[in-house]
Coordinates of C-alpha atoms and ligand atoms in Angstrom, one line a residue:
M208 CA -0.2 -0.1 0.1
K209 CA 1.2 3.4 -0.8
P210 CA 2.0 5.5 2.3
Y211 CA -0.7 8.4 2.5
V212 CA 1.0 11.8 1.9
P213 CA -1.6 14.5 2.7
T214 CA -2.5 16.8 -0.1
A215 CA -1.6 19.8 1.7
T216 CA 2.1 18.5 2.2
I217 CA 2.0 17.9 -1.6
V218 CA 0.9 21.5 -2.2
L219 CA 3.4 22.7 0.1
R220 CA 6.4 21.0 -1.5
T221 CA 5.1 21.9 -5.0
S222 CA 4.7 25.6 -4.2
L223 CA 8.2 25.6 -2.6
I224 CA 9.7 24.3 -5.7
A225 CA 7.5 26.5 -7.9
G226 CA 8.9 29.2 -5.7
F227 CA 12.5 28.3 -6.3
I228 CA 12.0 27.9 -10.0
L229 CA 10.4 31.3 -10.2
A230 CA 12.9 33.1 -7.9
A231 CA 15.9 31.4 -9.5
P232 CA 16.0 33.4 -12.8
A233 CA 15.2 36.5 -10.9
I234 CA 18.4 36.0 -8.7
A235 CA 20.4 34.9 -11.5
S236 CA 19.5 38.0 -13.7
A237 CA 19.2 40.3 -11.1
N238 CA 16.4 41.8 -13.0
P239 CA 16.1 45.4 -11.8
S240 CA 12.4 45.3 -11.6
F241 CA 12.5 42.9 -8.6
P242 CA 11.7 44.7 -5.4
R243 CA 14.7 46.5 -4.2
G244 CA 15.1 49.5 -2.0
L245 CA 17.6 52.4 -1.4
G246 CA 20.5 51.3 0.4
F247 CA 19.4 47.8 0.9
Y248 CA 19.9 45.0 -1.7
F249 CA 16.2 44.0 -1.0
D250 CA 13.5 46.4 0.4
P251 CA 12.8 44.7 3.7
L252 CA 9.2 45.8 3.6
R253 CA 8.6 44.3 0.2
L254 CA 10.3 41.2 1.1
A255 CA 8.4 40.7 4.3
A256 CA 5.0 41.4 2.2
L257 CA 6.4 38.9 -0.2
I258 CA 7.1 36.3 2.5
A259 CA 3.8 36.9 4.3
S260 CA 1.9 36.4 1.0
F261 CA 3.7 33.2 0.5
I262 CA 3.0 31.8 3.8
G263 CA -0.5 33.1 3.9
W264 CA -1.1 31.3 0.5
V265 CA 0.2 28.0 1.6
K266 CA -2.0 28.2 4.8
L267 CA -4.9 28.9 2.8
C268 CA -4.0 25.9 0.4
A269 CA -3.8 23.6 3.6
W270 CA -7.0 24.8 5.0
V271 CA -8.9 24.1 1.8
D272 CA -7.3 20.8 1.6
E273 CA -8.3 20.0 5.2
D274 CA -11.7 21.4 4.9
A275 CA -12.6 19.7 1.5
A276 CA -11.5 16.3 3.1
H277 CA -13.9 17.1 6.2
Y278 CA -16.8 17.9 3.8
K279 CA -16.0 15.0 1.4
I280 CA -15.5 17.5 -1.4
P281 CA -13.2 16.3 -4.2
A282 CA -9.8 18.2 -3.2
V283 CA -7.9 17.8 -6.4
F284 CA -9.5 20.4 -8.3
W285 CA -9.6 23.0 -5.5
N286 CA -6.0 22.4 -4.6
S287 CA -5.0 22.8 -8.3
L288 CA -7.0 25.8 -8.9
L289 CA -5.4 27.6 -5.7
L290 CA -1.9 26.3 -6.7
V291 CA -2.4 28.0 -10.3
N292 CA -3.8 31.1 -8.8
G293 CA -0.8 31.4 -6.5
I294 CA 1.6 30.8 -9.2
A295 CA 0.1 33.2 -11.5
G296 CA -0.1 35.9 -8.7
F297 CA 3.4 35.4 -8.0
L298 CA 4.5 35.6 -11.8
L299 CA 2.6 39.0 -11.8
I300 CA 4.6 40.1 -8.6
W301 CA 7.7 39.2 -10.4
G302 CA 6.7 40.6 -13.8
L303 CA 4.9 43.8 -13.0
P304 CA 7.0 46.9 -12.3
V305 CA 4.5 48.1 -9.4
F306 CA 5.1 45.9 -6.7
W307 CA 1.9 46.8 -4.4
L308 CA -0.4 46.8 -7.2
A309 CA 0.9 43.3 -8.3
T310 CA 0.6 42.0 -4.6
L311 CA -3.2 43.3 -4.7
F312 CA -3.7 41.3 -7.9
F313 CA -2.0 38.2 -6.2
W314 CA -4.4 38.2 -3.3
S315 CA -7.4 39.2 -5.7
T316 CA -6.8 35.8 -7.7
V317 CA -6.0 33.7 -4.7
L318 CA -9.1 35.0 -2.6
A319 CA -11.4 34.7 -5.6
G320 CA -10.4 31.1 -6.0
S321 CA -11.0 30.6 -2.1
Y322 CA -14.4 32.4 -2.1
W323 CA -15.6 30.1 -4.8
Y324 CA -14.6 27.2 -2.7
I325 CA -16.2 28.6 0.4
C326 CA -19.5 29.1 -1.5
K327 CA -19.3 25.3 -2.4
R328 CA -18.4 24.0 1.1
N329 CA -21.2 26.4 2.7
R330 CA -23.8 24.3 0.8
R331 CA -22.6 21.2 2.7
A332 CA -22.0 22.8 6.0
A333 CA -24.3 23.2 9.0
V334 CA -25.6 26.8 9.5
E335 CA -23.3 27.4 12.2
D336 CA -20.3 26.1 10.2
Q337 CA -21.0 28.4 7.1
L338 CA -18.6 31.0 6.6
F339 CA -19.0 34.6 5.4
N340 CA -22.8 34.7 5.9
R341 CA -24.6 36.8 8.2
E342 CA -24.6 34.4 11.0
H343 CA -20.9 33.9 10.7
F344 CA -20.3 37.7 11.2
Q345 CA -22.8 37.9 14.0
R346 CA -20.8 35.2 15.7
L347 CA -17.7 37.0 15.2
V348 CA -19.0 40.1 16.7
Q349 CA -20.5 38.3 19.6
K350 CA -17.1 36.7 20.1
Y351 CA -14.9 39.7 20.1
F352 CA -17.0 42.6 21.2
R353 CA -19.6 41.1 23.5
R354 CA -17.5 38.6 25.5
T355 CA -19.4 38.8 28.7
K356 CA -22.8 37.3 28.6
T357 CA -25.4 39.7 30.3
K358 CA -27.5 38.4 32.9
A359 CA -31.0 37.6 31.7
K360 CA -32.9 39.6 34.2
L361 CA -35.8 41.8 33.3
T362 CA -35.5 45.1 35.0
I363 CA -38.4 47.6 34.7
T364 CA -37.8 51.2 35.0
D365 CA -40.3 53.7 36.2
G366 CA -43.5 53.5 34.2
V367 CA -44.3 50.0 32.8
P368 CA -45.5 50.3 29.4
V369 CA -48.9 48.6 30.0
K370 CA -52.2 50.3 29.9
F371 CA -55.1 48.4 30.9
I372 CA -58.5 48.7 29.0
S373 CA -61.4 47.2 30.9
R374 CA -63.2 45.5 28.1
S375 CA -62.4 42.8 25.6
V376 CA -61.7 43.7 21.8
S377 CA -64.9 42.0 20.9
G378 CA -66.8 43.4 23.9
E379 CA -68.8 46.3 25.0
V380 CA -67.5 50.0 25.4
E381 CA -64.5 50.9 27.6
D382 CA -65.4 51.5 31.3
A383 CA -63.0 54.2 32.4
D384 CA -64.3 54.0 36.0
R385 CA -63.2 50.5 36.4
V386 CA -59.6 51.3 35.2
D387 CA -59.5 54.3 37.6
R388 CA -60.7 52.1 40.4
V389 CA -57.8 49.6 39.9
Q390 CA -55.2 52.2 39.5
Q391 CA -55.6 53.2 43.1
S392 CA -55.8 49.6 44.4
K393 CA -52.9 47.6 45.8
G394 CA -51.4 45.3 43.5
Y395 CA -51.9 47.5 40.4
R396 CA -48.2 48.1 39.7
A397 CA -47.4 44.3 40.4
A398 CA -50.2 43.4 37.8
Q399 CA -48.8 45.8 35.2
E400 CA -45.2 44.1 35.7
L401 CA -46.7 40.7 35.5
I402 CA -48.3 41.3 32.2
Y403 CA -45.3 43.1 30.8
N404 CA -42.9 40.2 32.1
A405 CA -45.1 37.7 30.6
L406 CA -45.4 39.2 27.2
E407 CA -41.7 39.9 27.0
R408 CA -41.3 36.2 27.6
R409 CA -43.6 35.1 24.9
A410 CA -45.9 33.5 27.5
T411 CA -49.3 32.2 26.2
D412 CA -50.9 31.6 29.7
I413 CA -50.5 33.1 33.1
H414 CA -51.5 31.1 36.2
L415 CA -51.9 32.5 39.6
E416 CA -52.3 29.7 42.2
P417 CA -52.5 30.4 45.8
T418 CA -50.8 28.3 48.5
A419 CA -51.1 28.7 52.3
N420 CA -49.0 31.9 52.5
E421 CA -47.8 32.5 48.8
M422 CA -49.4 33.2 45.5
A423 CA -47.4 30.9 42.9
V424 CA -47.0 32.5 39.5
R425 CA -46.6 30.4 36.5
L426 CA -46.0 31.1 32.9
R427 CA -46.6 28.8 29.9
I428 CA -43.8 29.5 27.4
D429 CA -43.3 27.4 24.4
G430 CA -45.8 24.9 26.0
M431 CA -44.1 24.4 29.2
M432 CA -45.0 25.8 32.6
I433 CA -42.4 27.9 34.2
N434 CA -42.4 29.1 37.7
I435 CA -41.4 32.7 38.4
T436 CA -41.0 34.5 41.6
P437 CA -44.1 34.2 43.8
Y438 CA -46.0 37.0 45.4
N439 CA -46.8 37.1 49.1
R440 CA -50.2 36.1 49.8
A441 CA -51.6 39.7 50.4
M442 CA -49.9 41.0 47.1
G443 CA -51.1 38.1 45.3
D444 CA -54.7 38.3 46.4
G445 CA -54.5 42.2 45.4
V446 CA -53.2 41.3 41.9
V447 CA -55.9 38.8 41.3
N448 CA -58.5 41.3 42.5
V449 CA -57.1 43.9 39.9
F450 CA -57.7 41.4 37.1
K451 CA -61.0 40.7 38.3
V452 CA -62.1 44.2 38.4
L453 CA -60.9 44.7 34.8
C454 CA -63.0 41.7 33.7
N455 CA -66.0 43.2 35.7
L456 CA -66.3 40.0 37.7
D457 CA -67.9 39.9 41.1
I458 CA -64.8 40.5 43.5
T459 CA -67.0 39.3 46.5
E460 CA -67.4 35.9 44.9
R461 CA -64.4 33.8 45.6
R462 CA -65.6 30.2 45.3
K463 CA -67.7 30.0 42.2
P464 CA -65.9 29.8 38.8
Q465 CA -66.2 33.1 36.9
D466 CA -64.7 34.2 33.5
G467 CA -64.3 37.3 31.7
S468 CA -61.7 39.2 29.5
F469 CA -60.0 42.6 29.2
S470 CA -57.2 44.1 27.1
A471 CA -54.1 45.9 27.5
H472 CA -51.9 48.3 25.4
V473 CA -48.5 46.9 25.7
K474 CA -45.9 48.8 23.5
N475 CA -48.1 49.9 20.6
R476 CA -50.2 46.9 20.4
V477 CA -53.3 45.6 21.8
V478 CA -53.4 42.2 23.7
E479 CA -56.4 40.5 24.9
F480 CA -56.8 38.3 27.9
R481 CA -59.2 35.6 28.7
V482 CA -59.5 35.2 32.4
A483 CA -61.0 32.3 34.3
T484 CA -61.2 32.1 38.1
A485 CA -61.9 29.3 40.6
G486 CA -62.1 28.7 44.1
S487 CA -59.8 26.3 45.9
V488 CA -59.6 25.4 49.5
V489 CA -56.7 27.7 50.1
G490 CA -58.1 30.5 48.1
E491 CA -59.1 31.7 44.5
K492 CA -57.0 30.9 41.5
L493 CA -56.8 32.7 38.4
V494 CA -55.7 31.6 34.9
M495 CA -55.3 33.9 32.0
R496 CA -55.0 33.0 28.4
V497 CA -53.2 35.7 26.3
L498 CA -54.6 36.3 22.9
D499 CA -52.3 38.5 20.7
T500 CA -54.5 39.9 18.4
A501 CA -51.7 41.6 16.4
A502 CA -50.0 38.1 15.9
Q503 CA -48.9 37.7 12.5
L504 CA -50.5 34.9 10.5
A505 CA -48.1 32.2 9.4
D506 CA -48.1 30.5 6.0
L507 CA -47.7 26.8 5.4
G508 CA -43.9 27.2 5.4
Q509 CA -43.8 29.2 8.5
V510 CA -45.6 26.6 10.4
G511 CA -43.0 24.3 9.7
M512 CA -44.0 22.1 6.5
T513 CA -41.6 20.9 4.1
E514 CA -41.9 22.0 0.5
S515 CA -43.4 18.6 -0.5
M516 CA -45.8 18.4 2.3
Q517 CA -46.9 22.3 1.4
T518 CA -47.7 21.1 -2.1
E519 CA -49.8 18.1 -0.9
V520 CA -51.8 20.4 1.5
R521 CA -52.3 23.0 -1.3
D522 CA -53.8 20.3 -3.5
I523 CA -56.2 19.6 -1.0
I524 CA -57.2 23.1 -0.3
A525 CA -57.6 23.6 -4.0
R526 CA -60.4 21.1 -4.1
P527 CA -63.9 22.6 -4.3
H528 CA -65.4 20.5 -1.4
G529 CA -64.6 18.2 1.2
L530 CA -63.4 17.8 4.9
F531 CA -59.9 18.5 6.0
L532 CA -59.2 17.6 9.6
V533 CA -56.2 18.7 11.7
C534 CA -55.6 16.8 14.9
G535 CA -53.5 16.7 17.9
P536 CA -53.7 17.5 21.6
T537 CA -54.5 20.8 23.0
G538 CA -51.7 23.4 22.2
S539 CA -50.3 21.8 19.4
G540 CA -50.8 24.6 17.0
K541 CA -53.8 23.2 15.2
S542 CA -55.7 26.6 14.7
T543 CA -52.4 28.3 13.5
T544 CA -52.2 25.6 10.8
L545 CA -55.9 25.9 9.9
Y546 CA -55.3 29.7 9.5
A547 CA -52.4 29.2 7.4
C548 CA -54.6 27.1 5.1
L549 CA -57.2 29.8 5.0
H550 CA -54.4 32.1 4.1
E551 CA -53.8 30.1 1.0
I552 CA -57.5 30.7 -0.1
D553 CA -58.5 33.9 -2.0
R554 CA -60.6 35.6 0.7
F555 CA -62.1 38.1 -1.5
S556 CA -63.6 36.0 -4.2
Q557 CA -64.7 33.2 -1.7
N558 CA -67.1 33.5 1.2
I559 CA -65.3 32.3 4.2
I560 CA -67.0 31.8 7.6
T561 CA -65.4 30.7 10.8
V562 CA -67.0 29.5 14.0
E563 CA -64.5 29.4 16.9
N564 CA -64.2 29.3 20.8
P565 CA -62.3 31.9 21.0
V566 CA -61.5 33.8 17.7
E567 CA -57.7 33.5 17.9
Y568 CA -56.5 35.4 14.8
R569 CA -58.3 38.2 13.1
L570 CA -58.5 38.0 9.4
D571 CA -59.8 40.6 6.9
G572 CA -62.5 39.5 4.4
V573 CA -63.5 36.4 6.7
T574 CA -66.7 36.3 8.8
Q575 CA -65.6 35.2 12.1
I576 CA -68.2 34.1 14.6
E577 CA -67.4 33.2 18.3
I578 CA -69.5 30.6 20.1
N579 CA -71.0 31.1 23.5
P580 CA -72.4 27.7 24.9
K581 CA -73.8 29.6 27.9
A582 CA -76.0 31.7 25.7
G583 CA -77.0 28.8 23.6
K584 CA -74.5 29.5 20.9
T585 CA -72.9 26.2 20.2
F586 CA -70.9 25.0 17.3
A587 CA -73.9 23.0 15.9
S588 CA -76.4 25.9 16.3
E589 CA -74.1 28.3 14.7
L590 CA -73.3 26.1 11.9
R591 CA -76.8 25.6 11.0
S592 CA -77.3 29.4 10.7
I593 CA -74.2 29.8 8.6
L594 CA -75.0 27.2 6.1
R595 CA -78.0 29.5 5.2
Q596 CA -75.4 32.3 4.4
D597 CA -74.1 30.4 1.4
P598 CA -70.4 30.0 2.3
D599 CA -67.7 28.5 0.1
V600 CA -65.3 27.8 3.0
I601 CA -66.3 26.8 6.6
L602 CA -63.8 26.6 9.5
I603 CA -65.1 25.0 12.6
G604 CA -62.9 25.4 15.7
E605 CA -63.3 21.9 17.1
I606 CA -65.6 18.9 16.4
R607 CA -66.4 17.2 19.7
D608 CA -70.0 16.1 19.4
K609 CA -72.0 14.1 16.9
E610 CA -74.2 16.8 15.8
T611 CA -71.2 19.1 14.9
A612 CA -69.5 16.2 13.3
E613 CA -72.5 15.4 11.1
I614 CA -73.1 18.8 9.9
A615 CA -69.4 19.1 9.1
C616 CA -69.7 16.0 6.8
Q617 CA -72.9 17.0 5.4
A618 CA -71.4 20.5 4.4
A619 CA -68.4 18.9 2.9
Q620 CA -70.6 16.5 0.8
T621 CA -72.8 19.4 -0.4
G622 CA -70.1 21.6 -2.0
H623 CA -68.4 23.4 0.9
L624 CA -64.7 23.1 1.8
V625 CA -64.9 22.4 5.6
F626 CA -61.8 22.7 7.9
S627 CA -61.9 21.6 11.5
T628 CA -59.9 20.1 14.3
V629 CA -60.5 16.9 16.4
H630 CA -58.7 15.6 19.4
A631 CA -56.7 12.6 18.4
N632 CA -53.2 11.5 18.7
D633 CA -52.6 10.7 15.1
S634 CA -54.1 10.8 11.7
V635 CA -55.6 7.3 11.6
T636 CA -56.9 7.7 15.2
A637 CA -58.7 10.8 14.1
I638 CA -60.7 8.7 11.6
A639 CA -61.7 6.4 14.5
R640 CA -62.7 9.2 16.7
M641 CA -65.1 10.6 14.1
I642 CA -66.8 7.3 13.8
D643 CA -66.7 7.0 17.6
L644 CA -68.6 10.3 17.7
G645 CA -71.3 8.7 15.7
V646 CA -70.7 9.8 12.2
P647 CA -71.8 7.0 9.9
P648 CA -68.7 5.5 8.1
F649 CA -70.2 5.6 4.6
M650 CA -70.7 9.5 5.3
L651 CA -67.1 10.0 6.6
S652 CA -65.5 8.2 3.8
S653 CA -67.0 10.2 1.0
A654 CA -66.6 13.7 3.0
L655 CA -63.2 13.2 4.3
Q656 CA -60.2 14.4 2.1
A657 CA -57.2 14.3 4.4
V658 CA -56.1 14.3 8.0
L659 CA -53.2 16.1 9.3
A660 CA -51.7 15.2 12.6
Q661 CA -49.4 17.6 14.3
R662 CA -47.1 18.5 17.3
L663 CA -45.1 21.5 18.2
V664 CA -41.4 20.8 19.1
R665 CA -39.4 23.4 20.7
M666 CA -36.4 24.4 18.7
L667 CA -32.9 24.6 20.4
C668 CA -31.6 28.0 21.2
K669 CA -28.8 28.6 18.5
S670 CA -26.7 30.6 21.0
C671 CA -26.3 27.8 23.6
R672 CA -27.1 24.5 22.1
V673 CA -24.3 21.9 22.4
R674 CA -23.1 19.8 19.9
M675 CA -22.9 16.0 20.5
K676 CA -22.0 12.8 18.8
P677 CA -25.2 10.6 18.6
S678 CA -24.8 7.0 19.6
A679 CA -25.3 4.4 16.8
E680 CA -28.2 3.1 19.0
T681 CA -30.0 6.6 19.1
L682 CA -29.7 6.9 15.3
K683 CA -31.2 3.5 14.8
K684 CA -34.0 4.4 16.9
L685 CA -34.5 7.6 14.9
K686 CA -34.3 5.5 11.8
I687 CA -31.6 7.9 10.7
D688 CA -28.7 6.7 8.4
P689 CA -25.6 7.2 10.4
D690 CA -23.8 8.4 7.4
A691 CA -26.3 11.2 6.8
V692 CA -25.7 12.9 10.2
R693 CA -22.3 13.5 11.7
Y694 CA -23.6 15.2 15.0
T695 CA -26.7 16.5 16.5
Y696 CA -27.3 18.9 19.2
R697 CA -28.7 18.9 22.7
V698 CA -29.9 21.4 25.1
F699 CA -27.3 23.5 27.1
D700 CA -27.0 21.9 30.6
S701 CA -25.6 24.7 33.0
A702 CA -24.4 22.0 35.5
E703 CA -22.3 20.2 32.8
D704 CA -21.3 22.7 30.3
R705 CA -20.2 25.5 32.6
E706 CA -17.3 27.1 30.7
D707 CA -15.0 27.9 33.6
D708 CA -14.7 26.7 37.1
A709 CA -14.4 30.1 38.6
D710 CA -18.1 30.4 38.2
A711 CA -18.8 26.9 39.7
G712 CA -19.0 28.1 43.3
T713 CA -20.9 31.3 42.8
E714 CA -24.7 31.4 43.2
E715 CA -25.3 33.5 40.1
V716 CA -25.0 31.3 36.8
D717 CA -24.7 33.2 33.5
I718 CA -28.0 32.8 31.8
C719 CA -28.0 32.7 28.0
E720 CA -29.5 36.0 26.9
A721 CA -31.2 34.6 23.8
C722 CA -33.4 32.1 25.4
G723 CA -33.4 33.2 29.1
G724 CA -31.7 29.9 30.1
A725 CA -34.5 27.5 28.7
G726 CA -32.3 26.1 26.2
Y727 CA -35.1 26.3 23.8
F728 CA -36.5 29.2 21.9
K729 CA -39.8 29.1 19.9
R730 CA -41.4 26.1 18.4
T731 CA -42.1 24.5 15.0
G732 CA -44.6 22.0 13.8
I733 CA -44.0 18.3 12.8
F734 CA -46.7 16.7 10.7
E735 CA -48.2 13.5 9.5
L736 CA -50.4 13.9 6.4
L737 CA -52.9 11.2 5.5
V738 CA -54.4 11.9 2.2
L739 CA -57.4 9.4 1.6
N740 CA -57.2 7.2 -1.6
E741 CA -59.8 4.9 -3.0
K742 CA -58.3 1.9 -0.8
I743 CA -58.5 3.7 2.4
R744 CA -62.2 5.0 1.7
E745 CA -63.2 1.7 1.1
L746 CA -61.8 0.3 4.2
I747 CA -63.6 3.2 6.1
R748 CA -66.9 2.4 4.3
E749 CA -66.8 -1.4 4.6
N750 CA -65.0 -2.1 7.7
P751 CA -63.4 0.8 9.7
N752 CA -60.6 -1.3 11.1
I753 CA -57.9 1.0 12.5
P754 CA -54.9 -1.3 12.2
E755 CA -55.7 -2.3 8.8
I756 CA -56.2 1.4 7.6
R757 CA -52.8 2.3 9.4
R758 CA -51.2 -0.5 7.5
V759 CA -52.5 0.5 4.1
A760 CA -51.6 4.2 4.8
T761 CA -48.1 3.2 5.7
E762 CA -47.9 1.1 2.4
H763 CA -48.8 4.2 0.6
S764 CA -45.8 6.0 2.1
L765 CA -47.6 7.7 5.2
K766 CA -44.8 9.4 7.1
T767 CA -45.3 9.4 10.9
L768 CA -44.8 12.5 13.2
F769 CA -41.7 10.9 14.4
E770 CA -40.2 10.4 11.0
D771 CA -41.2 14.0 10.0
G772 CA -39.6 15.2 13.2
A773 CA -36.3 13.4 12.5
R774 CA -35.5 15.9 9.8
L775 CA -35.4 18.6 12.4
V776 CA -32.9 16.5 14.5
I777 CA -30.7 16.1 11.6
E778 CA -30.7 19.8 10.9
G779 CA -29.8 20.6 14.5
A780 CA -33.0 22.5 15.0
T781 CA -34.1 20.2 17.9
S782 CA -32.9 17.6 20.2
I783 CA -33.6 14.0 20.1
Q784 CA -35.1 14.2 23.7
E785 CA -37.4 16.9 22.6
L786 CA -38.6 14.8 19.6
L787 CA -39.2 11.9 21.8
R788 CA -41.2 13.9 24.3
V789 CA -43.6 15.3 21.8
S790 CA -44.0 12.3 19.5
K791 CA -44.5 9.6 22.1
Ligands
ZN290 ZN1 -29.9 30.0 24.9

């Protein structure tokens, strides 16, 4: 076997020889055009520049060779290119009478070649390994100009930019008296700070839960409950009272469940809060849901679908009628996906009506109706009146009873495109769920076009995620080809990954500024799309047997949630643990 000589060494040797060959005639003929200065045989400055250029060029060749081997890019072409570029550059330095201009030409040719290479290798590199892109420069700035991580602590200066409005966006006129009343009360400032903090941290729910002598405060961020500093009991009760007054609830009633809503101006936007209170043995607890009415509508790509899935979904949306179901547990992003689907439809040429509880996004050109079961406005009753308004597209917030399920199927069979959600774990189970609700299988089989199951996975914080080598066993479990992925990422663990030991003893730990120490930042969807074909329709009609439907669907390339999520692990967008957590 031939001993392996690294290509870098070959380049180095060749270039040295080339250098001598080039330099020899120069020395021999003592060509007067070669850089020389006054009083010295050679100009030391130019000589230094020449040597520096030579060393720089050799180093660059060595880096390209090593980097190309790393990304499995054929190195011969790039090595030869840089060699030829360098030799041409040195010939210019030798031949051109203006030394500095020639050096500039030398570096232009060499760097142009290297830049071409970098463009090629960036396509194979993971985002954080790409060079000369925006992230790379941001990393450099972070590294050299902001060495110290700032502590993630939300300090609020005087005047919290939160102004309460005592009415819901959809509700009656503003009641200034109530707002005045709470401004005087204890807990007002704390309530403002709580709302501000929660929104800054992107919380979707705020829970105030009394214990014997404290009021625990928990925020739901990216689907996870996080405890924040509790209030003492007196202050906590004060805060609960502020919210109750804003919602116009009975503040003397502390046992019976009550609900209401209020809004707040926070930094130029209006946010709506749905409040529910309930008595417990230790006191009254309060839960708030944040409805950001200014939230941007996502499109199919932004909710996390791959290009090919977007095409499949668009194909279903383009059909003139039929039922399209989205399923998943509560808080799995179903309504966001449904709105992304509505977004694809021309709202001004088609009559679109939605029935929801509550209306989460506001969309121009769409009639949005909120149900109110207490006032007798149920999904089923609202749907019946809607069907008389000649809609083309109907969005039903949720199907959870026989009546609604049947109306949805009938509407889908009579020329309407119907979107809705059901509570089911995966696409095939959703079919079973509809049958369990009492929809006749023959009706479902002709109405249903497709079922999309989905989950939200938290994305790793790009500032603090940690690269790791996945074990062969893990990759096997993920059904990932070990050659396709060199490394995956996991969440930063402050106990294990502390950078220096000096911090180890101190109480205060540096918290990642980008994610507030959670290790994850924002979420994205993973999907399982079951498009009904003739075979599956027949199965539903004749013999709704779930394992059999699943078997046929898998044969027709149904990709499970877990398989769809594996792509995010390969991309380094999420961790294996997170994927296992949400898809189990
Ligand atoms: Zn982070």
